[in-house]
CSV table of C-alpha atoms in Angstrom, one decimal:
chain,number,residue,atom,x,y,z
A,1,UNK,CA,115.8,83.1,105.4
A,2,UNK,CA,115.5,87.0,104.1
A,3,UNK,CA,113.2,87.2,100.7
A,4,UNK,CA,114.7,88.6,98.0
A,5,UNK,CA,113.2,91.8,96.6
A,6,UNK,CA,113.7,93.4,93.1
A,7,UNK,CA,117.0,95.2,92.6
A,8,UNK,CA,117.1,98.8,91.4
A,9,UNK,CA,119.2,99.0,88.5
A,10,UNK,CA,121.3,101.7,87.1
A,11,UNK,CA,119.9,101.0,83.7
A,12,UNK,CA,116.3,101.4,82.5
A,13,UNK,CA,116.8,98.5,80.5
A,14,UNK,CA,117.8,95.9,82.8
A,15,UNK,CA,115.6,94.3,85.6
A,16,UNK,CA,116.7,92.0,88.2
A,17,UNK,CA,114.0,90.5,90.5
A,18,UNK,CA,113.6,87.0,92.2
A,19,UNK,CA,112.6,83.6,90.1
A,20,UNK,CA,109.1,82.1,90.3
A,21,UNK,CA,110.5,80.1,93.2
A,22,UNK,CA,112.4,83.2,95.2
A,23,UNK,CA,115.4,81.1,95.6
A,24,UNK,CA,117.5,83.0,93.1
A,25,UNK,CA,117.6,86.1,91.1
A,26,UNK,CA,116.7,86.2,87.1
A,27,UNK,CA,116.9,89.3,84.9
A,28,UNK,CA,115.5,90.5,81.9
A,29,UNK,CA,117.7,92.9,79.4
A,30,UNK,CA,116.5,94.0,75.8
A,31,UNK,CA,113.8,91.6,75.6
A,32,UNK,CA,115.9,88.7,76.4
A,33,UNK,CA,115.2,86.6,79.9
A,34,UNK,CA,117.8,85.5,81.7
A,35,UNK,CA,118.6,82.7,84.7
A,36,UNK,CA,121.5,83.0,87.2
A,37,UNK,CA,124.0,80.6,86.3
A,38,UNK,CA,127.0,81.9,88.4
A,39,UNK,CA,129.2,84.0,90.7
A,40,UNK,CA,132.3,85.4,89.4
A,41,UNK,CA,135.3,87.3,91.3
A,42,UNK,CA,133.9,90.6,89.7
A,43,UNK,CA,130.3,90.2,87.8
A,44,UNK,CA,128.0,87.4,88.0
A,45,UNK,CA,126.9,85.1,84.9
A,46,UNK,CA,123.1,85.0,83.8
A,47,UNK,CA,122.5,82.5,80.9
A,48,UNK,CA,119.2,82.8,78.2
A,49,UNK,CA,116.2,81.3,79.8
A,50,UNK,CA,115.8,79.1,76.5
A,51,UNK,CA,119.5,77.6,77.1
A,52,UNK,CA,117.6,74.3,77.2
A,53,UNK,CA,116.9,74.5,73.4
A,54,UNK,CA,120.3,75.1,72.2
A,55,UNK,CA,120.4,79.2,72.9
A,56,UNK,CA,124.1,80.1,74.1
A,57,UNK,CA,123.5,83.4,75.1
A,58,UNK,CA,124.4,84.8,78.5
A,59,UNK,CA,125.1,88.5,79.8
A,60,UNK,CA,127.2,89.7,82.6
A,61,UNK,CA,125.9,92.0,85.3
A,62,UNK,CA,128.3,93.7,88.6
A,63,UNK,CA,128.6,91.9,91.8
A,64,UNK,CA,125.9,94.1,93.1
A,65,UNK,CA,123.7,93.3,90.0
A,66,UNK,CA,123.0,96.5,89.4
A,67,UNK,CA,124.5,97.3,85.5
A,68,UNK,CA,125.6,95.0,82.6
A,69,UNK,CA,129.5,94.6,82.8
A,70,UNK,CA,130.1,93.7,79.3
A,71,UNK,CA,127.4,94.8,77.1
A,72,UNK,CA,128.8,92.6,73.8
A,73,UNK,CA,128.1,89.2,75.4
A,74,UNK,CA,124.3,90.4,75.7
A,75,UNK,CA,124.0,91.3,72.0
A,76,UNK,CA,121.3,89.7,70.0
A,77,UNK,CA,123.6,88.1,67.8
A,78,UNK,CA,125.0,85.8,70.6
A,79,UNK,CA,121.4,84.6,70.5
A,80,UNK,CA,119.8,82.0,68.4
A,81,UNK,CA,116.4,83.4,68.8
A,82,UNK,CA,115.1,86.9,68.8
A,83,UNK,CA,114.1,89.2,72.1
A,84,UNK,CA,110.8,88.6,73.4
A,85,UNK,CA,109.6,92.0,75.7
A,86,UNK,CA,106.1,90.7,76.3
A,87,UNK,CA,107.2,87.4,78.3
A,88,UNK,CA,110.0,89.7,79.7
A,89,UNK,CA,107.4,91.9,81.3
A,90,UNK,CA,105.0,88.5,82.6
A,91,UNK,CA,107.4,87.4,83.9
A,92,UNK,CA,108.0,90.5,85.7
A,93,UNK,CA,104.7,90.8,87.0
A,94,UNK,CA,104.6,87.9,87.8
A,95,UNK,CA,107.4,88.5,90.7
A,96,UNK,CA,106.0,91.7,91.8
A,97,UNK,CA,102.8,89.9,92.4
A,98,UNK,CA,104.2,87.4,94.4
A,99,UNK,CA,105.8,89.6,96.6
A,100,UNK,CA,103.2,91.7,96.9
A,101,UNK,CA,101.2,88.7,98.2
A,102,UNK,CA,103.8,87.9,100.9
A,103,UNK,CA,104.6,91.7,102.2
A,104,UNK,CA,101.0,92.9,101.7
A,105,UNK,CA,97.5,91.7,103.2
A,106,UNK,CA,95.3,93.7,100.4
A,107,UNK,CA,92.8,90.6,98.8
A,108,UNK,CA,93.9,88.7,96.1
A,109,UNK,CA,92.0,91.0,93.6
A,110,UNK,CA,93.5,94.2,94.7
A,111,UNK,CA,97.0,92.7,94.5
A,112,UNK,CA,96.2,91.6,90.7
A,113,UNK,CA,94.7,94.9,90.3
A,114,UNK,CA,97.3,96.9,91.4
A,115,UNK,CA,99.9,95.3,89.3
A,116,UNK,CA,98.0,94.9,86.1
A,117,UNK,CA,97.2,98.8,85.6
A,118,UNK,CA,100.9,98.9,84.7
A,119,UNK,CA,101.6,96.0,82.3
A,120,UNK,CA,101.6,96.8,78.5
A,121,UNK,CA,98.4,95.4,76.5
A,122,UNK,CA,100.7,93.6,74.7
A,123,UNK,CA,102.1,91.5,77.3
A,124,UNK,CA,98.8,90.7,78.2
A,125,UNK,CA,98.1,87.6,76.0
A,126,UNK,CA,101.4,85.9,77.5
A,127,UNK,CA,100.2,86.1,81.1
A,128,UNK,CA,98.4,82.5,83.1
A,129,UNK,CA,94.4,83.2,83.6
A,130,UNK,CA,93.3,84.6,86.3
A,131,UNK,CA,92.5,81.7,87.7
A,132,UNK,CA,96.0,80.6,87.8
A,133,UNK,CA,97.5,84.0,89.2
A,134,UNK,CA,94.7,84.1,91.9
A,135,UNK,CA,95.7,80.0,93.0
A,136,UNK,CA,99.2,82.0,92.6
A,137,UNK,CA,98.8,84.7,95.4
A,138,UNK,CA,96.8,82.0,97.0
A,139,UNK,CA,99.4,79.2,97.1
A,140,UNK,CA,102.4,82.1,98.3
A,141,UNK,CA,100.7,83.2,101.1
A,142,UNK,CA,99.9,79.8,102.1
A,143,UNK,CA,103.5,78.6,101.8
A,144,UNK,CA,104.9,81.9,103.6
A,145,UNK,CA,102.2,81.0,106.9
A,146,UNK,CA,100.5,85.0,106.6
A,147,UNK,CA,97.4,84.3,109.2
A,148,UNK,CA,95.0,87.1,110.3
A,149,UNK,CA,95.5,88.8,113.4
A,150,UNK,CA,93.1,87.1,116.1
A,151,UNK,CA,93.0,89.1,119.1
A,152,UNK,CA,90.0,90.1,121.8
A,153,UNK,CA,92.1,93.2,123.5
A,154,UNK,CA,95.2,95.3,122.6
A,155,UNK,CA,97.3,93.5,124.9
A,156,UNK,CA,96.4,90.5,123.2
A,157,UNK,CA,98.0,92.1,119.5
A,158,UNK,CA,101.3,89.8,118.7
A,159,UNK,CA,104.6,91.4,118.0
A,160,UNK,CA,104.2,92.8,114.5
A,161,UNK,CA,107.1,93.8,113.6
A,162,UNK,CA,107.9,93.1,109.6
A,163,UNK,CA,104.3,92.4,109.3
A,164,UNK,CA,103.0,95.0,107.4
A,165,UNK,CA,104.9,95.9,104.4
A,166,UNK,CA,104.4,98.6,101.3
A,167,UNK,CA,104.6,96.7,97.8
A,168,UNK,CA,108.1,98.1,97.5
A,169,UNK,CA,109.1,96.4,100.7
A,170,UNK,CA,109.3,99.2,103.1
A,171,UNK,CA,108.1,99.0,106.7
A,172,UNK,CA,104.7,100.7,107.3
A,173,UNK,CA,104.6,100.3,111.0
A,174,UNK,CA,106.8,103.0,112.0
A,175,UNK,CA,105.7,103.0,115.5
A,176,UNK,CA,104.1,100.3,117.8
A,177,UNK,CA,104.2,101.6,121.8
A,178,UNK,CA,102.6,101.0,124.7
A,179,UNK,CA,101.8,104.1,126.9
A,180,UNK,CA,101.6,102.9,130.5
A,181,UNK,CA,99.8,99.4,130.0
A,182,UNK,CA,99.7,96.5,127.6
A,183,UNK,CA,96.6,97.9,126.4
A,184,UNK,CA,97.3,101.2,125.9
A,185,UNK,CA,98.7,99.9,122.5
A,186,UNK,CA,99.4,102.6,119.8
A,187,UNK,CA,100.1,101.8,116.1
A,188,UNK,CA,101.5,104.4,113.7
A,189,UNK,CA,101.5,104.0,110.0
A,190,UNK,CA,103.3,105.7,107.2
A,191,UNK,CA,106.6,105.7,105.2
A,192,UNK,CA,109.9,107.1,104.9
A,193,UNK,CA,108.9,109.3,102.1
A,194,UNK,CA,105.6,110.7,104.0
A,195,UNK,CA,107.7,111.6,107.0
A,196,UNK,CA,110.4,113.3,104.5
A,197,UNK,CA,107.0,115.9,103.2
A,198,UNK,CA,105.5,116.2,106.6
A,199,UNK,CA,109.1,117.7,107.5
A,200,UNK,CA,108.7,119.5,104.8
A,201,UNK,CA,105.4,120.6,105.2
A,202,UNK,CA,104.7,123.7,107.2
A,203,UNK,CA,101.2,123.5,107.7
A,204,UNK,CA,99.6,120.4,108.8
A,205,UNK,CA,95.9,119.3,109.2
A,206,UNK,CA,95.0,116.7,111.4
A,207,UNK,CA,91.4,115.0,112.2
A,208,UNK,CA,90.1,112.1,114.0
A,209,UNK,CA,87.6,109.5,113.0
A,210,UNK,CA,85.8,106.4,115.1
A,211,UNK,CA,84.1,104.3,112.1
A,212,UNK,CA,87.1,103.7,110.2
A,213,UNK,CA,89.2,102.7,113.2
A,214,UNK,CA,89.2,98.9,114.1
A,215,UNK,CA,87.2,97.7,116.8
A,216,UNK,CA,90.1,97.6,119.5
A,217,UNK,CA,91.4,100.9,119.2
A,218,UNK,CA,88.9,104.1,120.0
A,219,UNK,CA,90.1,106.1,117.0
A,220,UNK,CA,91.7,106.6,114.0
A,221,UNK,CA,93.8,109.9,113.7
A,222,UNK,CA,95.1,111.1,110.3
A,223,UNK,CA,97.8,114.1,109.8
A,224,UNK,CA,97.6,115.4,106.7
A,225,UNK,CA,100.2,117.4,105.4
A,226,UNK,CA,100.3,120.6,102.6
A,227,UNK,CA,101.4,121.3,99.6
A,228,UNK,CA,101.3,125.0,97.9
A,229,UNK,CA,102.0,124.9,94.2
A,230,UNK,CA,101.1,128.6,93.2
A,231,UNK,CA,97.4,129.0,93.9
A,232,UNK,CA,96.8,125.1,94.1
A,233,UNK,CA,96.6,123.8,97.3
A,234,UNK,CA,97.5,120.6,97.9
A,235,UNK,CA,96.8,118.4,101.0
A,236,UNK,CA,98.1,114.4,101.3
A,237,UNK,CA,97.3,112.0,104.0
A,238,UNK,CA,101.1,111.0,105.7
A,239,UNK,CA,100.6,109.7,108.8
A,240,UNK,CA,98.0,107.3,110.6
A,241,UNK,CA,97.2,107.0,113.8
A,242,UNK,CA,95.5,104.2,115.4
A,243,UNK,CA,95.1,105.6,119.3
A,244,UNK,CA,93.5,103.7,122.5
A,245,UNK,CA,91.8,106.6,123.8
A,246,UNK,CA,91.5,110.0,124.0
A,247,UNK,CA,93.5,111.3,126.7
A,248,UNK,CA,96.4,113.8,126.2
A,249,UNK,CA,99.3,112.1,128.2
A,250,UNK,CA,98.6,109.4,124.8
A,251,UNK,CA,98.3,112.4,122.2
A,252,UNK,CA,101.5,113.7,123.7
A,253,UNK,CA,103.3,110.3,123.9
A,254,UNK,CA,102.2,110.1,120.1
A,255,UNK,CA,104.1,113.2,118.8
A,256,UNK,CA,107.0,112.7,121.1
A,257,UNK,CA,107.3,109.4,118.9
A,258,UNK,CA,107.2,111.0,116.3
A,259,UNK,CA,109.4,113.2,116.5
A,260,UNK,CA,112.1,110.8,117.8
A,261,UNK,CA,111.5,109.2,114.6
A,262,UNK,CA,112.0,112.5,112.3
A,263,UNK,CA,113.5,114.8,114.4
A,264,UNK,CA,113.1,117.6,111.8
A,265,UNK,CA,109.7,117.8,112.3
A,266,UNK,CA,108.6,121.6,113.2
A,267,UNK,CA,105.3,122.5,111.7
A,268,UNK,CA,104.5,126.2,111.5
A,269,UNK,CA,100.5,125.7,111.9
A,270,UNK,CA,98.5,122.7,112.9
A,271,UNK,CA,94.4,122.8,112.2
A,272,UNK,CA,92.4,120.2,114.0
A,273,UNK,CA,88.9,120.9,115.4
A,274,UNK,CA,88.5,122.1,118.9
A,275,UNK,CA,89.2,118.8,121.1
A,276,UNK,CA,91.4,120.1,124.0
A,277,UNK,CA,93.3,117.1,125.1
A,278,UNK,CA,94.2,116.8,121.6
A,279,UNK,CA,95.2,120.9,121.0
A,280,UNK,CA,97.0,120.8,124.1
A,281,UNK,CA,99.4,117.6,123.3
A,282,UNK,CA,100.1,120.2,120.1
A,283,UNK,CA,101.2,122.8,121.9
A,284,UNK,CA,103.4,120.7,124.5
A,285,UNK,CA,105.2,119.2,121.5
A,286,UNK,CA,105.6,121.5,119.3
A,287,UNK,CA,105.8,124.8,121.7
A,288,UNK,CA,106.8,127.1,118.5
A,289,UNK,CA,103.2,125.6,116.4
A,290,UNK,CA,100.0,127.9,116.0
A,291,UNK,CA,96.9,125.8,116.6
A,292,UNK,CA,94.4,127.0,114.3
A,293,UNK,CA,90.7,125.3,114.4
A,294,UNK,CA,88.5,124.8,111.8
A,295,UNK,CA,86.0,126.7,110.4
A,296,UNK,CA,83.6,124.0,109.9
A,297,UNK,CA,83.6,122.0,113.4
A,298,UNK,CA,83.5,126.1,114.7
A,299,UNK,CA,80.5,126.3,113.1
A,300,UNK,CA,79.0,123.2,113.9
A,301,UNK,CA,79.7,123.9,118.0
A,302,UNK,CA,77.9,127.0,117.6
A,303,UNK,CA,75.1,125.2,115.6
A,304,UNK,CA,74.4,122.5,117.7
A,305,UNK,CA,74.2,124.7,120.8
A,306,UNK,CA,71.6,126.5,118.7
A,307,UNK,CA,69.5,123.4,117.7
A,308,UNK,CA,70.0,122.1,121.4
A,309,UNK,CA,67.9,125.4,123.0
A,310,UNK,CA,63.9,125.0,122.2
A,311,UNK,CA,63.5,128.4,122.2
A,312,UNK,CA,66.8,129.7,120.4
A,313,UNK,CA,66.1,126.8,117.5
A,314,UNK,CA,62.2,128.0,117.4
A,315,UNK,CA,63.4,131.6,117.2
A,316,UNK,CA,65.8,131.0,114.1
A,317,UNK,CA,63.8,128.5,112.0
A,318,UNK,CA,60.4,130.6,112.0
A,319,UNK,CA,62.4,133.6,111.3
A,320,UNK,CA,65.0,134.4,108.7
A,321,UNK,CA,65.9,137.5,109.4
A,322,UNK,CA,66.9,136.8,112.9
A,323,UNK,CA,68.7,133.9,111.7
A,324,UNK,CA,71.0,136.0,109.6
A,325,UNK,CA,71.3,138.6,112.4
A,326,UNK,CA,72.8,135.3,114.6
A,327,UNK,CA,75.0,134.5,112.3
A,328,UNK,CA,76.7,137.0,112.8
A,329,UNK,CA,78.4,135.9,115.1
A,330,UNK,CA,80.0,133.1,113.5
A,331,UNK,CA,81.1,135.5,110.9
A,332,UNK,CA,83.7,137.1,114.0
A,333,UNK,CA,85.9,134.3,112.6
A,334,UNK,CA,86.6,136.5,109.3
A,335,UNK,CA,87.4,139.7,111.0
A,336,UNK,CA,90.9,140.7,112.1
A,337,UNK,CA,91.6,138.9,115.9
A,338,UNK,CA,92.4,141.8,117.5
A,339,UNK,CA,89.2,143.6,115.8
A,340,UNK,CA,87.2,140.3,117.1
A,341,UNK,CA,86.2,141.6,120.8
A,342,UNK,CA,85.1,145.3,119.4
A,343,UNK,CA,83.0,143.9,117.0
A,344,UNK,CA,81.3,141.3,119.1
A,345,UNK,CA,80.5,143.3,121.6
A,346,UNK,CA,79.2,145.8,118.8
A,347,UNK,CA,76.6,142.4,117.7
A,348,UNK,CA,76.0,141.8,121.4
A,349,UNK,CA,74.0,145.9,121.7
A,350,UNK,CA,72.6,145.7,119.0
A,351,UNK,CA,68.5,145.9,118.9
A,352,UNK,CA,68.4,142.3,117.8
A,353,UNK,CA,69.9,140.9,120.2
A,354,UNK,CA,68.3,143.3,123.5
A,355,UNK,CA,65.5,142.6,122.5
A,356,UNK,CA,65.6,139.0,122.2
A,357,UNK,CA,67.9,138.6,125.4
A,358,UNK,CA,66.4,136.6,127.5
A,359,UNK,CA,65.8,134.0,124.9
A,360,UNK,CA,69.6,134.9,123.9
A,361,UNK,CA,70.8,134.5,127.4
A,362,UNK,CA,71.9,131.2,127.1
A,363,UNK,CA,73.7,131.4,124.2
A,364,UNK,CA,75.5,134.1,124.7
A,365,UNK,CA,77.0,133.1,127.9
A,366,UNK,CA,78.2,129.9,125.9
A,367,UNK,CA,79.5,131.8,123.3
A,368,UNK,CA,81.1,134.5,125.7
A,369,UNK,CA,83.1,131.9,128.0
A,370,UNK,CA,83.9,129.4,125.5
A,371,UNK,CA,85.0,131.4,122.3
A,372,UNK,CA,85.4,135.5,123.4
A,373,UNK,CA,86.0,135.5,127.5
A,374,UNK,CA,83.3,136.1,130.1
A,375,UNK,CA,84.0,138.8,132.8
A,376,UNK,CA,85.3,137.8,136.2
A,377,UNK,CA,83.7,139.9,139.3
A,378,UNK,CA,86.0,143.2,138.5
A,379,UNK,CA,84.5,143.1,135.0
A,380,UNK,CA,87.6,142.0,133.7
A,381,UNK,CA,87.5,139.6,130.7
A,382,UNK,CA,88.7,136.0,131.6
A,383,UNK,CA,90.8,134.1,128.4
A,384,UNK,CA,87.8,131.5,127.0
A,385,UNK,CA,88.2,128.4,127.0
A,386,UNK,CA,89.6,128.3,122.9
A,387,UNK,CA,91.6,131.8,122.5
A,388,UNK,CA,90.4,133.7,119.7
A,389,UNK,CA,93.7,132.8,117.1
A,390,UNK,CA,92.6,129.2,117.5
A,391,UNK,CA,89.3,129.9,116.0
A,392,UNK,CA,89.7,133.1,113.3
A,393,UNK,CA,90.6,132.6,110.0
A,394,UNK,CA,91.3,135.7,108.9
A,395,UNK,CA,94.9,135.5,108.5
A,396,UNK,CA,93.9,131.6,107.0
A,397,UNK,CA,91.9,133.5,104.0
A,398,UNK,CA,95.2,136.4,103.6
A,399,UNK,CA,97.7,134.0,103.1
A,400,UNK,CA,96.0,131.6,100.7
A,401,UNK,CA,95.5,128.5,103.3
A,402,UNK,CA,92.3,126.1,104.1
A,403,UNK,CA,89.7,127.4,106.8
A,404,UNK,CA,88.4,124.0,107.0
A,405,UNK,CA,89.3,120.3,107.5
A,406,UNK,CA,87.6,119.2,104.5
A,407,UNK,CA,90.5,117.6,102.8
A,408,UNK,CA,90.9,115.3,106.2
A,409,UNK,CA,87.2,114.7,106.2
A,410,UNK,CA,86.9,113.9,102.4
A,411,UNK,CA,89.3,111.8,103.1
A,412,UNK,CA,88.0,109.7,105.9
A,413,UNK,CA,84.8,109.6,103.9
A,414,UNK,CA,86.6,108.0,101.3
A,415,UNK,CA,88.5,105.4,103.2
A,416,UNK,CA,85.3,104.6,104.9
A,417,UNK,CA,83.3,103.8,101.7
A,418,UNK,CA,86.5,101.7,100.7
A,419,UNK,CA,86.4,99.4,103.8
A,420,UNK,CA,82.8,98.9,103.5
A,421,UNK,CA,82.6,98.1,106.8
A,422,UNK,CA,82.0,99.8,110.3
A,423,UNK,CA,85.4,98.7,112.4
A,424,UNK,CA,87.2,96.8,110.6
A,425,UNK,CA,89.7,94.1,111.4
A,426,UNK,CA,93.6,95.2,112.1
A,427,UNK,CA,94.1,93.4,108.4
A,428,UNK,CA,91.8,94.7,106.8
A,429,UNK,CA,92.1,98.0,108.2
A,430,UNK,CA,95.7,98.3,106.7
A,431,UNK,CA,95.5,96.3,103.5
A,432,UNK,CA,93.2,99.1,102.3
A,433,UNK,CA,95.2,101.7,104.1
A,434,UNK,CA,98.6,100.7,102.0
A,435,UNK,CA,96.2,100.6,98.5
C-alpha cells in the first residue's frame, strides 16, 4: 500500500498531511486540528480533534483536499474551545518527521534536526522529548522494514528503485544502469528541480573525487551548474555521479543518460580538469560544448612535472628569480589563444631559458607536446595533446566566469568532512548527500 504524503494546499492556512498512524489524512486550519470523518459526493468532512469532549466543530475541504469548501462551518464559534496553533504545528512536525524517517536514511538526529530548524519556539513546549521522537523515527523505520544495503560487488547492489527519497518525496535516483556488465553499475543522483537549472545553466563545472565515493564504485563525479546574478557568481552542486571506472565508453554512456532524461540539456562551456577519457565523452555528447580546463589542475600538471625533475626542482627552489622567469610560462594561460604560440616561443629565446637548456630540456618538451604542439620532421607544429582553448583563460577572465574548479573542490571538501569517513557505505553516502 502507497504512503500518503502531505498535500499542498491552495491556502496558506490549511494543511493536510497523514495521521500519526498514516492510515488517513488530518488537517489543521486556523489553529484548530482536525480528523477525517468522511467522504462526501463533492468535499470531504473533517471533525475537531477534541470531538471526544463535547466539541461539534467540523470543516469541509474539496474532494482533492486541497481548499476549505465552506469556510462558515470552520469558524471559531462552531467551536467550544479556542484554536490552538502550537499543537497544530507538533503535530505537523510530527508527520513530516515520520516521513522523513521512512523516505530518507539520514540518522535519527539529522532527521530531528532538519525538521526542528523550522518549528516556531512556541510550539516547542507541546512537542514529546527527544527521547520519545528519537524511539519515534526508530519505531517507523522498524515497522516500514528500511535495512542497509549489504553488498560485496556492484552486481551484488539490489534493485533500488523507490529507495532513496528527498524529504518532500521525490525520487533521487534518477538513473541506475549497467554499461556492459552487472558490475559496471552506475548510479545518478539529483532532482527534478536540479535538472530544470542545469538546463538552464550555460556553463557547467564538473570534477571528480575518490574519498567521498563508496567503496564499490571508483569515483564520485559532481556537475555543478552556474548562476550569474550581476557580478555574483553563483555555482550549485546538481547532479551526482557515482561511476565504476574511468573509461570513456562509461563517461559517454553517463551523459547520453542524461540527456535522455532532460533532453534540453545543451551547455555552452564545460570546465573539468585535464582527464582525457573524461573531456572526450564531453565532446562526443555535447558536440556544440567548449571544454575549458582549469586553471588550478593546469597549474598543478606543470608543477608536479617541475618537482618530479632533480635538477629543474633544485634550479627553482635555490633561485627565485629563475622561478619567476619559469613561471612564465604558466602565465600563457592569460594571454589571448591565438597570441599564446608567439609569446611562448618569445619565453622559450629568451637568455633564461638558453642558458639553462639543458637542464630545461625536459621540460620543455613536456610542455611543448602536451600543452603548445611539438614539431613533426618538416618542422611543422603537431596539435598537443590538450589544444590551447582547453587550457587559456583569457576569454574566462573577459566575460566574468571562474578560471578554476574551486567551487567543485570546496565542495567535495566539504562533503568529505561531513561523512567523516574515507568510502563510505551506499547509505550513508546518500543520507548525507540528500541533507
Amino acid at each position: 500500500m502507497e504512503s500518503l504524503k502531505e498535500i499542498v494546499t491552495s491556502d496558506p492556512n490549511l494543511k493536510v498531511f497523514p495521521s500519526g498512524k498514516g492510515k488517513n489524512y488530518v488537517a489543521t486550519y486556523k489553529g484548530f486540528f482536525y480528523t477525517y470523518h468522511r467522504d462526501g459526493l463533492e468535499k470531504t468532512t473533517f471533525r475537531c480533534g477534541e470531538r471526544l469532549k463535547g466539541c461539534k466543530g467540523r470543516i469541509h475541504l474539496s474532494e482533492s483536499r486541497k481548499s476549505v469548501v465552506d469556510d462558515s462551518q470552520a469558524q471559531e464559534s462552531c467551536h467550544t474551545h479556542g484554536p490552538d496553533p502550537s499543537r497544530c504545528n507538533a503535530k505537523l512536525l510530527m508527520s513530516k518527521v515520520k516521513s522523513s524517517a521512512t523516505n530518507s536514511r539520514e540518522a535519527t538526529t539529522s532527521v530531528l534536526a532538519v525538521h526542528l530548524q523550522a518549528v516556531p519556539s512556541s510550539s516547542l513546549g507541546v512537542l514529546p522529548s527527544m527521547k520519545c521522537m528519537k524511539r519515534t523515527i526508530q519505531r517507523t523505520r522498524q515497522a516500514a522494514q528500511i535495512h542497509p544495503i549489504v553488498a560485496t560487488t556492484r552486481s551484488e547492489i539490489p534493485d533500488l528503485s523507490g529507495r532513496f527519497l528527498t524529504i518532500d518525496g521525490g525520487d533521487f535516483l534518477k538513473i541506475d544502469v549497467t554499461i556492459s556488465s552487472p558490475n559496471e553499475r552506475v548510479l545518478v543522483f539529483s532532482t527534478n528541480k536540479n535538472l530544470d537549472w542545469l538546463q538552464a545553466s550555460h556553463h557547467w563545472f564538473c570534477d571528480g573525487t575518490f574519498k567521498s565515493s563508496p567503496s564499490l564504485f571508483d569515483q564520485l563525479i559532481v556537475i555543478h551548474g552556474l548562476r550569474l546574478d550581476g557580478n555574483k557568481v553563483t555555482c550549485f552542486p546538481l547532479v551526482c555521479i557515482l561511476a565504476p571506472n574511468r573509461l570513456q565508453r562509461t563517461y559517454y554512456r553517463i551523459f547520453t543518460e542524461l540527456k535522455s532524461l532532460q533532453p534540453g540539456l545543451a551547455p555552452i562551456s564545460i570546465m573539468t580538469d585535464f582527464e582525457t577519457g573524461l573531456r572526450n565523452a564531453f565532446v562526443k555528447a555535447f558536440p556544440q560544448v567548449t571544454l575549458r580546463g582549469c586553471w588550478f589542475h593546469f597549474r598543478q600538471c606543470n608543477v608536479k612535472h617541475i618537482q618530479g625533475d632533480p635538477e629543474l626542482k633544485e634550479l627553482v627552489s635555490t633561485d627565485p628569480d629563475w622561478a619567476l622567469e619559469l613561471r612564465k610560462l604558466i602565465a600563457l594561460s592569460f594571454v589571448p589563444k591565438e597570441q599564446v604560440v608567439a609569446a611562448f616561443d618569445e619565453v622559450e629565446s629568451s637568455r633564461p631559458f638558453v642558458d639553462n637548456s639543458e637542464v630545461l630540456e625536459r621540460y620543455m618538451d613536456y610542455f611543448n607536446n602536451t600543452w603548445i604542439g611539438g614539431f613533426d620532421r618538416r618542422g611543422n607544429r603537431k596539435p598537443p595533446l590538450f589544444s590551447i582553448e582547453s587550457w587559456n583563460c583569457y576569454e574566462s577572465v573577459i566575460q566574468g566566469l571562474p578560471k578554476t574548479n574551486n567551487y567543485c573542490e570546496g565542495f567535495n571538501s566539504a562533503f568529505s568532512s561531513m561523512l567523516s569517513a574515507h568510502h563510505p557505505t551506499l547509505d550513508r553516502f546518500v543520507q548525507d548527500e540528500t541533507s
